[in-house]
XYZ file of C-alpha atoms in Angstrom:
389
model
C 0.000 0.000 0.000
C 1.294 3.441 -0.939
C 0.817 5.667 2.093
C 1.008 9.449 2.086
C 4.595 10.586 2.594
C 3.589 12.744 5.560
C 2.670 9.613 7.514
C 5.924 7.811 6.772
C 7.892 10.748 8.194
C 6.172 10.524 11.580
C 7.544 8.434 14.460
C 4.956 6.463 16.468
C 4.648 7.449 20.132
C 7.154 5.496 22.260
C 5.324 6.622 25.385
C 2.052 5.024 24.314
C 3.842 1.919 22.995
C 5.716 1.228 26.229
C 2.690 2.002 28.395
C 0.643 -0.444 26.307
C 3.349 -3.122 26.586
C 3.487 -2.716 30.360
C -0.302 -3.031 30.600
C -0.199 -6.160 28.431
C 2.427 -7.717 30.703
C 0.313 -6.876 33.752
C -2.701 -8.521 32.101
C -0.597 -11.662 31.736
C -0.043 -11.720 35.488
C 3.490 -10.269 35.422
C 4.349 -7.953 38.305
C 5.311 -4.784 36.412
C 6.328 -1.527 38.050
C 5.331 1.165 35.589
C 6.888 4.617 35.606
C 5.720 5.255 32.051
C 2.295 6.808 32.424
C 1.834 10.548 31.964
C -1.400 10.752 33.921
C -2.281 11.267 37.588
C -3.181 8.054 39.410
C -6.167 9.736 41.071
C -9.810 9.482 40.066
C -11.517 12.514 38.588
C -12.967 14.526 41.512
C -16.520 13.535 42.360
C -18.079 16.962 41.811
C -16.765 17.007 38.239
C -18.182 13.561 37.500
C -21.507 14.550 39.039
C -21.724 17.664 36.856
C -21.187 15.590 33.722
C -23.672 12.955 34.909
C -26.244 15.668 35.582
C -25.750 17.098 32.102
C -26.161 13.618 30.643
C -29.364 13.108 32.604
C -30.643 16.482 31.363
C -30.189 15.398 27.756
C -27.048 17.339 26.954
C -26.260 14.690 24.352
C -26.624 16.509 21.051
C -24.219 18.266 18.724
C -22.885 21.483 20.145
C -20.998 24.493 18.828
C -17.749 23.469 17.146
C -15.671 25.818 19.307
C -17.253 24.623 22.539
C -20.202 25.268 24.821
C -20.548 29.027 25.435
C -20.522 28.518 29.197
C -17.243 26.614 29.052
C -15.538 29.085 26.732
C -16.579 31.882 29.084
C -15.314 29.940 32.117
C -11.967 29.324 30.425
C -11.639 33.007 29.505
C -12.405 33.970 33.105
C -9.808 31.499 34.356
C -7.141 32.865 31.994
C -7.922 36.434 33.089
C -7.872 35.589 36.797
C -5.093 32.993 37.025
C -2.793 34.026 34.180
C -3.456 37.753 33.646
C -4.384 37.133 30.020
C -7.059 39.421 28.610
C -9.125 36.894 26.666
C -12.849 36.744 25.932
C -14.885 33.661 25.059
C -14.325 34.435 21.352
C -10.592 33.884 21.894
C -11.121 30.272 23.050
C -11.693 26.980 21.252
C -12.402 23.778 23.177
C -10.578 20.758 21.740
C -10.382 17.006 22.182
C -7.535 17.222 24.688
C -4.534 19.518 24.851
C -2.790 17.485 22.167
C -5.618 18.218 19.741
C -5.322 21.957 20.391
C -1.658 21.855 19.359
C -2.336 19.743 16.271
C -5.110 22.103 15.160
C -2.767 25.033 15.633
C -0.049 23.480 13.479
C -2.527 22.720 10.694
C -3.984 26.237 10.759
C -0.734 28.210 11.153
C 2.172 26.266 9.623
C 2.721 26.215 5.861
C 5.066 23.998 3.854
C 8.653 24.860 4.751
C 7.860 26.996 7.797
C 10.297 26.400 10.649
C 9.188 25.745 14.225
C 11.785 26.052 17.005
C 11.493 23.344 19.659
C 13.866 23.103 22.639
C 15.047 19.585 23.470
C 14.236 17.631 25.549
C 10.707 18.098 24.200
C 7.335 16.442 24.514
C 7.590 13.816 21.826
C 4.560 14.928 19.768
C 5.726 18.487 19.043
C 8.060 17.714 16.131
C 5.721 15.072 14.694
C 2.836 17.550 14.555
C 5.066 20.021 12.744
C 5.983 17.346 10.208
C 2.333 16.468 9.649
C 1.702 20.149 8.866
C 4.635 19.955 6.391
C 6.690 22.324 8.507
C 10.295 21.834 9.601
C 11.024 21.198 13.305
C 14.208 23.003 14.354
C 15.503 21.269 17.473
C 17.648 23.280 19.888
C 19.492 21.075 22.395
C 19.660 22.117 26.034
C 21.613 20.553 28.899
C 21.164 19.700 32.558
C 23.596 22.509 33.406
C 20.875 25.006 32.420
C 18.099 22.784 33.868
C 17.206 21.956 30.253
C 16.108 25.535 29.519
C 16.699 27.247 26.192
C 18.569 30.534 26.564
C 17.620 33.753 24.751
C 20.872 33.551 22.780
C 20.129 29.968 21.675
C 16.672 31.042 20.542
C 18.068 34.042 18.689
C 20.670 31.945 16.886
C 18.061 29.391 15.778
C 15.859 32.002 14.076
C 15.937 32.220 10.278
C 13.731 34.024 7.744
C 11.600 30.845 7.658
C 10.966 30.724 11.420
C 7.287 31.128 12.257
C 6.680 29.607 15.679
C 8.483 28.904 18.946
C 7.184 26.141 21.243
C 7.468 26.836 24.973
C 6.555 24.200 27.574
C 6.733 25.266 31.217
C 6.372 23.284 33.441
C 8.014 20.812 31.098
C 7.326 17.273 30.071
C 9.733 15.399 30.293
C 12.105 17.361 32.551
C 9.889 19.134 35.072
C 11.715 22.383 34.268
C 9.953 25.656 35.125
C 11.192 28.945 33.646
C 11.439 31.806 36.118
C 10.010 35.294 35.396
C 13.323 36.777 34.209
C 13.907 33.858 31.824
C 10.399 34.137 30.382
C 10.794 37.889 29.964
C 14.102 37.468 28.092
C 12.584 34.890 25.712
C 9.583 37.160 25.145
C 11.872 39.978 24.060
C 13.506 37.785 21.404
C 10.095 36.702 20.125
C 8.887 40.303 19.861
C 12.120 41.485 18.257
C 11.793 38.858 15.509
C 7.985 39.029 15.173
C 7.431 35.313 15.842
C 4.476 33.386 17.186
C 4.889 31.484 20.442
C 2.664 28.683 21.678
C 2.887 28.189 25.419
C 1.922 24.667 26.476
C 0.743 25.144 30.063
C -0.912 21.783 30.740
C 1.118 21.296 33.962
C 0.745 24.875 35.211
C -0.823 23.940 38.557
C 1.612 21.156 39.457
C 4.449 23.153 41.017
C 6.787 22.688 43.980
C 8.732 24.687 46.568
C 6.796 27.897 46.038
C 7.694 28.182 42.365
C 5.360 30.434 40.360
C 4.020 29.767 36.881
C 4.341 32.749 34.535
C 2.335 32.824 31.320
C 4.476 34.489 28.662
C 1.537 36.379 27.153
C 1.030 38.278 30.430
C 4.286 40.240 30.051
C 2.993 43.007 27.804
C 0.730 43.784 24.869
C 3.351 43.081 22.207
C 4.080 39.527 23.373
C 0.383 38.955 24.146
C -0.490 39.627 20.495
C 1.991 36.904 19.439
C 1.007 34.309 22.075
C -1.143 31.205 21.863
C -2.012 29.244 25.004
C -2.508 25.476 24.926
C -3.951 23.933 28.062
C -6.490 21.420 29.289
C -7.984 19.551 32.215
C -6.072 16.266 32.048
C -3.298 16.857 34.564
C -4.642 19.405 37.058
C -8.023 17.687 37.452
C -7.073 14.088 36.635
C -9.341 14.114 33.569
C -7.043 12.410 31.057
C -9.692 10.170 29.526
C -12.192 13.005 29.200
C -10.205 14.556 26.312
C -10.840 18.140 27.331
C -8.389 20.752 26.098
C -8.410 24.271 24.757
C -6.452 26.828 22.793
C -6.533 30.584 23.396
C -5.297 33.246 21.000
C -6.240 36.048 18.604
C -9.814 35.726 17.384
C -8.989 35.413 13.639
C -6.708 32.449 14.312
C -9.212 30.824 16.665
C -11.859 31.147 13.930
C -9.497 29.500 11.447
C -8.831 26.650 13.886
C -12.576 26.279 14.403
C -12.919 25.817 10.647
C -10.281 23.080 10.740
C -12.011 21.403 13.680
C -15.404 21.625 11.946
C -14.090 19.287 9.261
C -12.321 16.847 11.595
C -13.915 16.220 14.996
C -16.530 18.990 15.253
C -17.491 19.650 18.890
C -16.019 17.963 21.948
C -18.335 15.540 23.822
C -21.177 17.781 24.933
C -21.974 16.502 28.431
C -18.269 16.174 29.299
C -17.912 19.935 28.824
C -20.218 20.495 31.785
C -17.777 18.537 33.916
C -15.054 20.907 32.744
C -17.186 23.902 33.743
C -17.511 22.416 37.238
C -13.740 21.897 37.384
C -13.199 25.616 36.790
C -16.082 27.037 38.783
C -16.675 24.709 41.734
C -15.221 25.597 45.167
C -14.483 21.878 45.580
C -11.783 21.943 42.879
C -8.875 23.619 44.759
C -8.924 21.096 47.669
C -8.879 18.191 45.202
C -5.900 19.697 43.398
C -4.073 20.229 46.704
C -4.572 16.564 47.624
C -2.841 15.510 44.414
C -0.111 18.078 44.819
C 0.658 16.968 48.375
C 1.026 13.383 47.174
C 3.235 14.364 44.215
C 5.440 16.442 46.522
C 6.063 13.492 48.816
C 6.685 11.115 45.910
C 9.110 13.546 44.290
C 11.199 13.642 47.465
C 11.282 9.854 47.743
C 12.190 9.181 44.112
C 14.903 11.862 44.082
C 16.503 10.369 47.211
C 16.495 6.933 45.622
C 17.970 8.168 42.324
C 20.750 10.058 44.088
C 21.703 6.938 46.011
C 22.704 5.281 42.693
C 26.114 6.708 41.635
C 25.622 6.017 37.904
C 22.409 8.077 37.754
C 21.757 11.803 38.103
C 18.989 14.303 37.428
C 18.041 17.909 38.180
C 15.301 18.560 40.711
C 12.002 18.957 38.837
C 10.116 22.071 39.900
C 6.871 21.140 38.161
C 4.874 18.287 36.563
C 5.446 14.728 37.868
C 8.518 13.440 36.041
C 12.208 12.945 36.708
C 14.534 13.042 33.715
C 17.499 10.873 34.605
C 20.932 10.988 32.972
C 22.041 7.375 32.385
C 25.183 8.125 30.356
C 27.465 6.675 33.050
C 25.869 3.244 32.595
C 27.271 2.964 29.051
C 23.811 2.249 27.606
C 21.650 4.400 25.371
C 18.069 5.008 26.426
C 16.507 2.251 24.301
C 19.007 -0.338 25.535
C 18.466 0.751 29.123
C 14.660 0.703 28.976
C 14.450 -2.567 27.030
C 16.794 -4.270 29.503
C 15.008 -2.789 32.490
C 11.616 -4.037 31.322
C 12.899 -7.476 30.320
C 15.123 -8.185 33.341
C 13.431 -6.274 36.144
C 9.882 -5.696 34.842
C 10.098 -1.920 35.210
C 8.602 0.308 32.497
C 10.364 3.613 31.782
C 10.385 5.871 28.737
C 13.591 6.186 26.671
C 14.906 9.736 26.433
C 15.367 9.176 22.707
C 11.647 9.839 22.359
C 12.236 13.310 23.797
C 15.398 14.112 21.860
C 17.866 13.038 24.593
C 19.197 9.511 24.117
C 21.377 9.717 27.235
C 18.371 9.996 29.555
C 15.220 8.177 30.629
C 11.952 9.568 31.964
C 10.236 8.207 35.046
C 6.762 9.337 36.062
C 6.052 9.437 39.775
C 2.315 9.604 39.195
C 2.069 6.303 41.036
C 1.860 5.189 44.665
C 4.813 5.236 47.064
C 4.932 1.459 47.383
C 5.344 1.107 43.614
C 7.997 3.833 43.596
C 10.033 2.086 46.296
C 9.696 -1.328 44.660
C 10.477 0.029 41.214
C 13.534 1.916 42.430
C 14.778 -1.241 44.173
C 14.612 -2.979 40.814
C 16.287 -0.101 38.964
C 19.125 -0.127 41.495
C 19.540 -3.890 41.022
C 19.532 -3.503 37.233
C 22.171 -0.753 37.272
C 24.387 -2.609 39.729
C 24.338 -5.709 37.517
C 25.492 -3.877 34.393
């Protein structure tokens, strides 16, 4: 079969493949410790589920507006104004089938053949593949642990060419947990304004932060950068709603209208009654306590997993200040990330994600969105595996 060339250029998701393999092994009765999943191990808060169930019972089961229920778009705009100091109205919002869908829609609507998109590495593995599907060119800029895997303003400036159209910013970061501070965000914003680029800020982990660190939305730093900013976000991580597929994109109204046209010919509206659950997530007074419960657990797990990693001389990693991942340098083991993860799963039944998927073959990603017992058991196995190399 002759497939379209755009498909053959795209790499399948290693994250989903390894997570699926781990689940298959578990179904076979094998005791697998999985650090692969990028989703909170908590149930969706009850008040959110009840809001969706109520909408379902009320017959909210029909087609809805392509860009989302008016009440949800308004609630998202209010949230962005209040939490992020971003002056958006409902017309600046489109509700999408997860945060990933918002980014894909953006690439299709904004990127033309040959346009360059600057992506700092390590990166979330879907960014460059989406650019390729839009027939753009991903320009990967490598960062190091010495800078906490943050791109510098000078690196960004040097990567810009006449074909550069978009810069992808992810803070807090998947896979590293890196969070840019206000001065760093401000310096990047100045480069973007100076070169008249677009920036999409992926803020899906914005509420999962540690040690008093503050999330800064780049579009809040002035009118010039605001006019060039797009915000991708969703409900998956902060409200443990991964399976709900509830995301959104915020930006200038003409671009949002163009993305709505794209969505009208692909998925149309997001599941109607699920959107009422999202409204409850944003508007209910029960939401902040539920988020704090998750955050308290992640904080404790982060401390435990960092202590265990640092007790293994061949491994090292920066302290993540957001999200729920550790990005571990395995270069001292002499293995690349695929060799390490394949051996770890085969010999010790521990699932981890190779850093190769994120543009860093000398690292692996572990998710600590799992219980403490599994973290301790899994780290015991990782220590055994490394010591036997």
